[in-house]
Short mmCIF file of C-alpha atoms in Angstrom, two decimals:
data_model
loop_
_atom_site.label_atom_id
_atom_site.label_comp_id
_atom_site.label_asym_id
_atom_site.label_seq_id
_atom_site.Cartn_x
_atom_site.Cartn_y
_atom_site.Cartn_z
CA MET A 1 11.83 -13.17 42.49
CA LYS A 2 12.98 -10.41 44.75
CA ARG A 3 14.27 -8.52 41.75
CA LEU A 4 10.95 -8.86 40.03
CA ILE A 5 9.15 -7.49 43.05
CA ASP A 6 11.71 -4.70 43.22
CA LEU A 7 11.08 -3.90 39.61
CA PHE A 8 7.33 -3.76 40.16
CA PHE A 9 7.83 -1.66 43.24
CA ARG A 10 10.08 0.80 41.49
CA HIS A 11 7.54 1.26 38.71
CA ARG A 12 4.47 1.06 40.90
CA PHE A 13 3.29 4.55 40.01
CA THR A 14 3.67 4.01 36.31
CA LEU A 15 1.88 0.70 36.66
CA LEU A 16 -0.89 2.33 38.62
CA PHE A 17 -1.13 4.98 35.94
CA LEU A 18 -1.27 2.39 33.20
CA PHE A 19 -3.85 0.43 35.12
CA LEU A 20 -6.07 3.48 35.51
CA GLN A 21 -5.62 4.38 31.84
CA THR A 22 -6.55 0.87 30.81
CA LEU A 23 -9.57 1.09 33.07
CA SER A 24 -10.78 4.33 31.52
CA LEU A 25 -10.18 3.06 28.01
CA GLY A 26 -11.96 -0.13 28.98
CA ILE A 27 -14.95 1.87 30.11
CA LEU A 28 -14.73 3.87 26.92
CA TYR A 29 -14.64 0.90 24.57
CA SER A 30 -17.24 -1.06 26.43
CA SER A 31 -19.80 1.71 26.25
CA ALA A 32 -18.99 4.27 23.56
CA HIS A 33 -19.93 3.15 20.08
CA TYR A 34 -18.10 5.87 18.27
CA GLN A 35 -14.67 5.25 19.83
CA ARG A 36 -15.14 1.50 19.71
CA SER A 37 -15.85 1.59 16.01
CA LYS A 38 -12.79 3.81 15.58
CA TRP A 39 -10.69 1.33 17.49
CA THR A 40 -11.88 -1.71 15.57
CA GLY A 41 -11.41 0.34 12.41
CA TRP A 42 -7.78 0.92 13.30
CA THR A 43 -7.04 -2.63 14.29
CA SER A 44 -8.63 -4.04 11.17
CA GLU A 45 -6.72 -1.50 9.11
CA VAL A 46 -3.44 -2.59 10.67
CA GLU A 47 -4.38 -6.21 10.14
CA ASN A 48 -5.31 -5.61 6.55
CA THR A 49 -2.09 -3.72 5.91
CA LEU A 50 -0.09 -6.63 7.30
CA PHE A 51 -2.10 -9.12 5.27
CA GLY A 52 -1.57 -6.95 2.20
CA TRP A 53 2.19 -6.96 2.73
CA ARG A 54 2.19 -10.69 3.18
CA SER A 55 0.24 -11.38 0.03
CA ASP A 56 2.39 -8.88 -1.88
CA LEU A 57 5.45 -10.76 -0.77
CA LYS A 58 3.97 -14.13 -1.56
CA SER A 59 2.92 -13.02 -5.01
CA TYR A 60 6.55 -12.49 -5.99
CA PHE A 61 7.17 -16.19 -5.71
CA SER A 62 4.38 -17.08 -8.07
CA LEU A 63 5.12 -14.38 -10.65
CA LYS A 64 6.69 -16.84 -13.06
CA GLU A 65 3.65 -19.09 -12.97
CA TRP A 66 1.34 -16.16 -13.51
CA ASN A 67 3.39 -14.94 -16.44
CA GLU A 68 3.12 -18.33 -18.04
CA GLN A 69 -0.63 -18.34 -17.53
CA LEU A 70 -1.04 -14.84 -18.88
CA ARG A 71 0.99 -15.62 -21.95
CA GLN A 72 -1.05 -18.67 -22.70
CA GLU A 73 -4.19 -16.67 -22.29
CA ASN A 74 -2.75 -13.95 -24.52
CA ALA A 75 -1.98 -16.47 -27.22
CA VAL A 76 -5.54 -17.76 -27.15
CA LEU A 77 -6.98 -14.25 -27.25
CA ARG A 78 -4.69 -13.14 -30.03
CA SER A 79 -5.69 -16.01 -32.23
CA LEU A 80 -9.30 -15.03 -31.62
CA MET A 81 -8.61 -11.45 -32.68
CA LYS A 82 -9.67 -9.99 -35.97
CA ASP A 83 -6.06 -9.30 -36.86
CA SER A 84 -5.30 -12.98 -36.82
CA HIS A 85 -7.72 -13.66 -39.60
CA PHE A 86 -6.97 -12.90 -43.19
CA GLU A 87 -9.69 -10.66 -44.43
CA LEU A 88 -10.87 -11.51 -47.89
CA TYR A 89 -13.23 -8.59 -48.12
CA SER A 90 -12.83 -5.37 -46.31
CA ARG A 91 -16.05 -3.58 -45.74
CA ASP A 92 -15.97 0.05 -46.75
CA SER A 93 -18.49 2.64 -45.80
CA THR A 94 -21.21 3.24 -48.37
CA ASP A 95 -22.94 6.20 -46.75
CA VAL A 96 -24.44 8.64 -49.18
CA ASP A 97 -23.80 12.26 -48.26
CA THR A 98 -25.18 14.88 -50.61
CA LEU A 99 -23.28 17.78 -49.04
CA ARG A 100 -19.85 16.24 -49.01
CA ASN A 101 -18.14 13.95 -51.35
CA ARG A 102 -15.80 11.56 -49.70
CA GLN A 103 -12.33 12.27 -51.00
CA TYR A 104 -10.10 10.02 -48.95
CA LEU A 105 -10.76 6.43 -48.13
CA TYR A 106 -8.57 4.84 -45.45
CA ARG A 107 -7.88 1.16 -45.32
CA GLN A 108 -6.16 -0.37 -42.40
CA ALA A 109 -3.20 -2.62 -43.16
CA GLN A 110 -0.50 -4.44 -41.26
CA VAL A 111 3.14 -4.21 -42.19
CA ILE A 112 4.30 -7.79 -42.62
CA ASN A 113 7.72 -7.09 -44.07
CA ASN A 114 9.90 -4.05 -43.67
CA SER A 115 13.45 -2.94 -44.26
CA ILE A 116 15.33 0.15 -43.20
CA ALA A 117 18.99 -0.67 -43.68
CA LEU A 118 19.07 -0.79 -47.47
CA GLU A 119 19.55 1.97 -49.99
CA ASN A 120 16.07 1.33 -51.37
CA ASN A 121 13.69 0.20 -48.70
CA THR A 122 10.25 -1.24 -49.22
CA LEU A 123 7.42 -2.46 -47.06
CA THR A 124 5.00 -5.28 -47.62
CA LEU A 125 1.40 -4.95 -46.48
CA ASP A 126 -1.17 -7.66 -45.91
CA LYS A 127 -3.76 -5.98 -48.13
CA GLY A 128 -3.94 -6.25 -51.89
CA ARG A 129 -6.16 -5.79 -54.92
CA VAL A 130 -8.91 -7.85 -53.30
CA HIS A 131 -9.14 -5.25 -50.56
CA GLY A 132 -9.13 -2.37 -52.98
CA VAL A 133 -5.49 -1.37 -52.64
CA LEU A 134 -4.02 -0.08 -55.91
CA PRO A 135 -0.55 1.12 -56.93
CA GLY A 136 -0.02 4.83 -56.39
CA MET A 137 -2.03 5.11 -53.18
CA GLY A 138 -0.45 6.81 -50.20
CA VAL A 139 0.49 4.97 -47.06
CA LEU A 140 0.30 6.71 -43.68
CA SER A 141 0.75 5.66 -40.12
CA GLU A 142 -0.92 7.45 -37.22
CA LYS A 143 2.31 9.41 -36.85
CA GLY A 144 2.69 10.56 -40.42
CA VAL A 145 3.76 9.82 -43.97
CA VAL A 146 5.13 6.33 -44.71
CA GLY A 147 5.26 5.81 -48.47
CA VAL A 148 3.46 5.01 -51.71
CA VAL A 149 1.98 1.70 -52.84
CA LEU A 150 4.26 0.32 -55.53
CA SER A 151 2.61 -2.83 -56.74
CA CYS A 152 -0.20 -5.10 -55.66
CA SER A 153 -1.00 -8.76 -55.85
CA ALA A 154 -4.39 -10.16 -54.96
CA HIS A 155 -3.74 -10.24 -51.20
CA TYR A 156 -0.53 -8.30 -50.67
CA SER A 157 1.03 -5.09 -51.79
CA THR A 158 4.50 -3.59 -51.66
CA VAL A 159 5.14 -0.03 -50.65
CA LEU A 160 7.83 2.35 -51.77
CA SER A 161 8.97 3.51 -48.37
CA LEU A 162 9.95 7.10 -47.67
CA LEU A 163 13.35 5.51 -47.14
CA HIS A 164 13.80 4.83 -50.84
CA SER A 165 15.99 6.70 -53.29
CA ARG A 166 13.09 7.06 -55.70
CA PHE A 167 10.73 8.51 -53.14
CA SER A 168 10.18 12.23 -53.25
CA THR A 169 7.27 14.34 -52.15
CA SER A 170 6.39 17.94 -51.53
CA GLY A 171 6.63 19.20 -47.96
CA ARG A 172 4.90 22.30 -46.71
CA VAL A 173 6.36 24.43 -43.93
CA ARG A 174 4.11 24.92 -40.96
CA ASN A 175 1.86 28.00 -40.97
CA SER A 176 2.73 28.90 -44.50
CA SER A 177 2.37 27.72 -48.04
CA TYR A 178 6.12 27.55 -48.70
CA PHE A 179 7.15 24.14 -49.75
CA GLY A 180 10.20 22.09 -50.53
CA ARG A 181 11.18 18.71 -51.82
CA VAL A 182 11.45 15.96 -49.24
CA PHE A 183 13.54 12.89 -49.95
CA TRP A 184 15.80 10.42 -48.22
CA PRO A 185 19.52 10.59 -48.95
CA GLY A 186 20.25 7.22 -47.39
CA GLY A 187 21.90 6.41 -44.12
CA ASP A 188 20.07 7.19 -40.90
CA HIS A 189 16.52 5.86 -41.02
CA ARG A 190 15.30 8.67 -38.79
CA ARG A 191 16.65 11.51 -40.96
CA ALA A 192 15.46 12.80 -44.32
CA ARG A 193 16.28 15.96 -46.25
CA ILE A 194 14.21 18.90 -47.33
CA GLU A 195 15.51 21.08 -50.14
CA ASP A 196 14.58 24.04 -52.28
CA VAL A 197 12.67 25.89 -49.59
CA PRO A 198 12.59 29.64 -50.35
CA VAL A 199 14.60 31.84 -47.93
CA GLU A 200 11.45 33.91 -47.35
CA SER A 201 9.86 30.99 -45.55
CA LYS A 202 12.22 31.68 -42.61
CA LEU A 203 12.52 27.96 -42.15
CA ASP A 204 13.95 27.28 -38.73
CA LYS A 205 14.91 24.46 -36.45
CA GLY A 206 11.88 22.83 -34.88
CA ASP A 207 9.47 23.75 -37.70
CA LEU A 208 7.04 21.02 -38.60
CA ILE A 209 6.87 19.86 -42.21
CA TYR A 210 3.53 18.60 -43.54
CA SER A 211 2.53 16.97 -46.76
CA SER A 212 1.28 19.60 -49.19
CA SER A 213 -1.71 19.57 -51.42
CA HIS A 214 0.62 19.53 -54.40
CA SER A 215 0.86 15.81 -54.03
CA SER A 216 -2.13 13.82 -55.13
CA VAL A 217 -0.81 10.81 -53.24
CA PHE A 218 -1.23 12.01 -49.63
CA PRO A 219 -3.98 14.05 -48.10
CA PRO A 220 -2.70 17.52 -47.20
CA ASP A 221 -1.43 18.30 -43.68
CA GLN A 222 -0.04 14.90 -42.87
CA LEU A 223 3.05 15.25 -40.72
CA ILE A 224 6.35 14.30 -42.33
CA GLY A 225 8.87 15.46 -39.78
CA THR A 226 10.52 18.21 -37.76
CA VAL A 227 13.35 20.38 -39.05
CA ALA A 228 16.48 19.40 -37.17
CA LEU A 229 19.20 21.22 -39.10
CA ILE A 230 19.28 24.18 -41.52
CA GLU A 231 21.83 24.72 -44.26
CA ARG A 232 21.97 27.78 -46.38
CA THR A 233 23.80 27.59 -49.64
CA ALA A 234 25.39 31.00 -50.18
CA ALA A 235 24.75 31.33 -53.88
CA THR A 236 21.04 30.56 -53.96
CA ASP A 237 17.88 31.88 -52.40
CA PHE A 238 16.92 28.48 -51.16
CA LEU A 239 17.32 26.74 -47.84
CA SER A 240 17.81 23.11 -47.26
CA GLY A 241 17.92 21.10 -44.10
CA GLU A 242 17.57 17.85 -42.34
CA LEU A 243 14.30 16.46 -41.09
CA GLU A 244 13.69 14.32 -38.08
CA LEU A 245 11.05 11.97 -39.46
CA SER A 246 7.87 11.68 -37.42
CA VAL A 247 7.50 8.01 -38.30
CA ASP A 248 9.92 5.56 -36.81
CA PHE A 249 10.35 3.09 -39.63
CA ALA A 250 12.12 0.66 -37.38
CA ASP A 251 8.94 0.38 -35.33
CA LEU A 252 6.19 0.24 -37.90
CA ASN A 253 3.27 -2.08 -37.46
CA SER A 254 -0.13 -0.76 -38.35
CA VAL A 255 -0.59 1.60 -41.29
CA TYR A 256 -3.38 3.07 -43.38
CA VAL A 257 -3.60 2.93 -47.16
CA VAL A 258 -5.22 6.12 -48.41
CA GLN A 259 -7.17 6.27 -51.59
CA ASP A 260 -7.92 9.65 -53.14
CA LEU A 261 -11.30 9.06 -54.69
CA MET A 262 -11.10 12.26 -56.72
CA ARG A 263 -7.61 11.73 -57.98
CA ALA A 264 -8.63 10.64 -61.46
CA GLU A 265 -10.55 13.84 -61.97
CA ARG A 266 -7.65 15.99 -60.81
CA ASP A 267 -5.08 14.05 -62.81
CA SER A 268 -7.09 14.23 -66.00
CA LEU A 269 -7.60 17.96 -65.53
CA GLU A 270 -3.96 18.62 -64.78
CA SER A 271 -2.80 16.52 -67.71
CA LEU A 272 -4.65 18.88 -70.03
CA ASN A 273 -2.19 21.56 -69.03
CA PRO A 274 1.34 20.88 -70.24
CA ALA A 275 2.86 22.95 -67.39
CA PHE A 276 2.23 20.10 -64.87
CA MET B 1 -3.89 24.24 49.88
CA ARG B 2 -1.73 23.17 52.77
CA GLN B 3 -3.80 20.24 53.95
CA LEU B 4 -7.06 18.65 53.07
CA GLY B 5 -9.44 19.88 55.74
CA PRO B 6 -13.25 19.99 55.54
CA ILE B 7 -13.25 23.56 54.18
CA GLU B 8 -10.85 22.66 51.42
CA ILE B 9 -12.88 19.62 50.50
CA LEU B 10 -15.94 21.84 50.38
CA GLN B 11 -14.15 24.26 48.08
CA LEU B 12 -12.96 21.53 45.78
CA SER B 13 -16.47 20.10 45.72
CA GLY B 14 -17.63 23.57 44.78
CA ILE B 15 -15.40 23.48 41.73
CA TRP B 16 -16.74 20.06 40.87
CA ILE B 17 -20.35 21.22 41.20
CA ALA B 18 -19.64 24.34 39.16
CA GLN B 19 -18.12 22.17 36.48
CA VAL B 20 -20.99 19.73 36.35
CA LEU B 21 -23.90 22.13 36.74
CA VAL B 22 -22.73 25.25 34.97
CA LEU B 23 -19.62 24.90 32.87
CA ASN B 24 -20.61 21.70 31.08
CA GLU B 25 -23.51 23.66 29.64
CA VAL B 26 -21.28 26.46 28.42
CA GLU B 27 -20.27 26.33 24.83
CA LEU B 28 -18.42 29.51 23.98
CA PHE B 29 -18.50 30.29 20.25
CA SER B 30 -20.33 26.95 20.05
CA PHE B 31 -17.18 24.88 20.38
CA ILE B 32 -15.17 25.97 23.43
CA ASN B 33 -16.33 24.00 26.41
CA PRO B 34 -14.23 24.98 29.45
CA TYR B 35 -13.09 22.30 31.87
CA VAL B 36 -11.88 23.68 35.18
CA TYR B 37 -12.09 20.52 37.32
CA PRO B 38 -8.48 19.37 36.66
CA ILE B 39 -7.44 22.25 38.87
CA ILE B 40 -8.73 20.14 41.77
CA VAL B 41 -5.98 17.61 41.06
CA LEU B 42 -3.43 20.32 40.47
CA MET B 43 -4.23 22.06 43.75
CA LEU B 44 -4.17 19.03 46.05
CA PRO B 45 -1.65 19.54 48.87
CA VAL B 46 1.94 19.01 47.85
CA GLU B 47 2.37 16.24 50.37
CA THR B 48 -0.44 14.11 48.95
CA LYS B 49 0.84 10.64 48.07
CA TYR B 50 1.49 10.12 44.37
CA ALA B 51 -0.70 7.03 44.22
CA ALA B 52 -3.48 8.87 46.00
CA VAL B 53 -3.22 11.75 43.54
CA MET B 54 -3.59 9.36 40.65
CA ILE B 55 -6.52 7.51 42.14
CA ILE B 56 -8.22 10.77 43.05
CA SER B 57 -7.73 12.10 39.53
CA PHE B 58 -9.12 8.91 38.07
CA LEU B 59 -12.18 8.99 40.31
CA LEU B 60 -12.64 12.70 39.67
CA GLY B 61 -12.55 12.17 35.91
CA PHE B 62 -14.84 9.19 36.25
CA SER B 63 -17.36 11.20 38.23
CA ILE B 64 -17.39 13.83 35.49
CA ASP B 65 -17.86 11.04 32.99
CA LEU B 66 -20.86 9.80 34.94
CA MET B 67 -22.40 13.25 34.95
CA GLU B 68 -21.67 13.90 31.31
CA GLN B 69 -22.36 10.35 30.22
CA SER B 70 -19.11 10.46 28.33
CA SER B 71 -17.88 7.02 29.42
CA GLY B 72 -14.20 7.13 30.30
CA ILE B 73 -12.72 10.05 28.36
CA HIS B 74 -12.53 12.36 31.36
CA ALA B 75 -11.12 9.59 33.53
CA PHE B 76 -8.50 9.01 30.86
CA ALA B 77 -7.52 12.68 30.53
CA CYS B 78 -7.63 13.40 34.22
CA THR B 79 -5.47 10.42 35.11
CA TRP B 80 -2.86 11.88 32.79
CA VAL B 81 -2.91 15.09 34.80
CA GLY B 82 -2.47 13.15 38.02
CA PHE B 83 0.35 11.15 36.50
CA LEU B 84 2.21 14.22 35.24
CA ARG B 85 1.55 16.41 38.26
CA PRO B 86 4.88 15.72 40.04
CA ARG B 87 6.73 16.68 36.88
CA LEU B 88 4.83 19.95 36.67
CA VAL B 89 5.51 20.62 40.33
CA ARG B 90 9.19 20.02 39.73
CA LEU B 91 9.11 22.54 36.89
CA VAL B 92 7.90 25.33 39.18
CA SER B 93 10.14 24.34 42.08
CA THR B 94 13.53 25.81 42.83
CA GLN B 95 16.62 23.64 43.08
CA LYS B 96 16.06 23.16 46.80
CA GLY B 97 12.65 21.70 46.19
CA PHE B 98 9.13 22.96 46.48
CA ASP B 99 9.30 25.83 48.93
CA PHE B 100 5.93 27.47 48.59
CA GLY B 101 3.28 26.83 51.13
CA ALA B 102 0.73 25.42 48.74
CA LEU B 103 -0.09 25.01 45.10
CA SER B 104 -2.21 28.13 44.85
CA LEU B 105 -2.12 31.56 43.26
CA ARG B 106 -1.53 33.23 46.58
CA ASP B 107 1.45 31.10 47.58
CA MET B 108 3.08 30.62 44.22
CA GLY B 109 2.67 34.05 42.74
CA TRP B 110 1.22 34.94 39.35
CA GLN B 111 3.97 33.78 37.09
CA LYS B 112 4.45 30.30 38.49
CA PHE B 113 0.81 29.64 39.16
CA LEU B 114 -0.22 30.66 35.66
CA PHE B 115 2.45 28.43 34.16
CA TYR B 116 1.59 25.50 36.42
CA ALA B 117 -2.16 25.69 36.00
CA TYR B 118 -2.05 26.36 32.30
CA SER B 119 0.32 23.43 31.66
CA GLY B 120 -1.90 21.08 33.61
CA LEU B 121 -5.06 22.29 31.93
CA TRP B 122 -3.49 22.13 28.51
CA LEU B 123 -2.39 18.53 29.03
CA HIS B 124 -5.85 17.58 30.28
CA HIS B 125 -7.62 19.28 27.38
CA TYR B 126 -5.27 17.82 24.82
CA PHE B 127 -5.67 14.24 26.04
CA LEU B 128 -9.38 14.73 26.40
CA PHE B 129 -9.84 15.99 22.83
CA VAL B 130 -7.55 13.38 21.38
CA VAL B 131 -9.22 10.45 23.10
CA ASP B 132 -12.63 11.86 22.26
CA GLU B 133 -11.86 12.41 18.60
CA HIS B 134 -9.95 9.14 18.33
CA SER B 135 -8.21 9.87 15.08
CA LEU B 136 -4.58 10.26 14.15
CA SER B 137 -5.09 13.65 12.54
CA GLY B 138 -6.53 14.79 15.86
CA LEU B 139 -3.08 14.41 17.41
CA PHE B 140 -2.07 17.49 15.44
CA PHE B 141 -5.00 19.83 15.23
CA HIS B 142 -6.00 19.38 18.87
CA LEU B 143 -2.69 20.95 19.85
CA LEU B 144 -4.30 24.23 18.90
CA ASP B 145 -7.78 23.41 20.24
CA ALA B 146 -6.28 22.61 23.63
CA THR B 147 -4.31 25.83 23.57
CA TYR B 148 -7.24 28.19 23.43
CA THR B 149 -9.73 26.11 25.36
CA ALA B 150 -7.20 25.82 28.20
CA LEU B 151 -6.77 29.58 28.02
CA PHE B 152 -10.47 30.06 28.57
CA SER B 153 -10.58 27.49 31.39
CA LEU B 154 -7.66 29.22 33.08
CA PHE B 155 -9.45 32.53 32.78
CA ILE B 156 -12.45 31.15 34.67
CA ILE B 157 -10.19 29.61 37.31
CA LEU B 158 -8.46 32.94 37.86
CA ILE B 159 -11.77 34.72 38.34
CA VAL B 160 -12.81 32.12 40.90
CA GLN B 161 -9.41 32.30 42.63
CA LEU B 162 -9.54 36.06 42.90
CA LEU B 163 -13.11 36.14 44.16
CA ALA B 164 -12.72 33.25 46.57
CA GLY B 165 -9.29 34.36 47.82
CA ARG B 166 -10.69 37.67 48.96
CA LYS B 167 -13.69 36.44 50.85
CA THR B 168 -12.59 33.29 52.57
CA THR B 169 -9.90 33.00 55.12
CA ALA B 170 -8.71 29.68 53.83
CA PRO B 171 -6.31 30.29 50.96
CA LEU B 172 -7.44 28.50 47.87
#
């Protein structure tokens, strides 16, 4: 007891100071609205922060439950989605435009089978003749060129992937009309080759290669890949190189089947000329 | 001020009246409001009991609050000055202790008095602004506010000191 009194006595000035401070703050908070609102603002902020931490912490323990719930909900929602239904008729636009003639018609399709490890890779799409898909149409993803439709059944079609020994298309070098032949030599599913590009094109690493208008399969200016490696064969005036493909075939889900509505006209015209 | 006689009390009251009637109405550049009354606490005789100093400073601040209807902020700030006063006195003392006659310009000399008064005023202004603003950011930007407002307050105090010191016999 004596010690306690001693302690109080030793700190009597500090205690007096604190008492007076408390008094003035008491006067302040009991009468001044502005400071009082500030004070209650602070305290509630501190409280809310603490509550926030607590609920954050607690939520960790129920994460598993929530995951389960979310996945169930996801499953229900996914089965409600349009993609979960097999479309028997796809509705195409029938607008009539007298200034422009629609040349390319895009149809959305899902890749339901895919291979990348073989010498000749193909894809299977969930759209077929019923949906208007026909052999010879180009297949694109939002990242670039994928392949050509090979054959169609009523509801499905197979696609000759870019990763196929029989696939070959014309690639145009960025900012120019120089072009070369793009094909896949096998092996790495992210690498293709471009050959027979004229030296004058100054093809360089990092150049983008687009589909050219020479092909009647793909619309022009669809990205194929980026030049990753240049080889120059000494004897010829042509460059060749390796392409980093823009499409990752290992991660291919949604694609578009492109129909060139004016292809018949072009083909019949070009077939008149024996040079093509 | 060597002891608290009637003349001294009159002088200190004069400072209080000047503060309440004149200086509270001054707003230099529309935001500097000088507060000279803490000098009353700072200039109390050295021998004044610590507890008395604190109670006086509280009551002084409270009286200003009553006049300004500012409810407690001056009491808060002024109590700080009273609380820190012995530390400030120690800062201007020599190793032997406080060996001036009084805490005034005349007895302490320019250098020490300016340091002592300015420190006290700065502390008062800082705590006053901070408790008035009541925000965390205020803790920083009032460092500067206090610096120039205290400068202005000190300026007024010096004028008063010089004028009063010449005319009255009692050293202020």
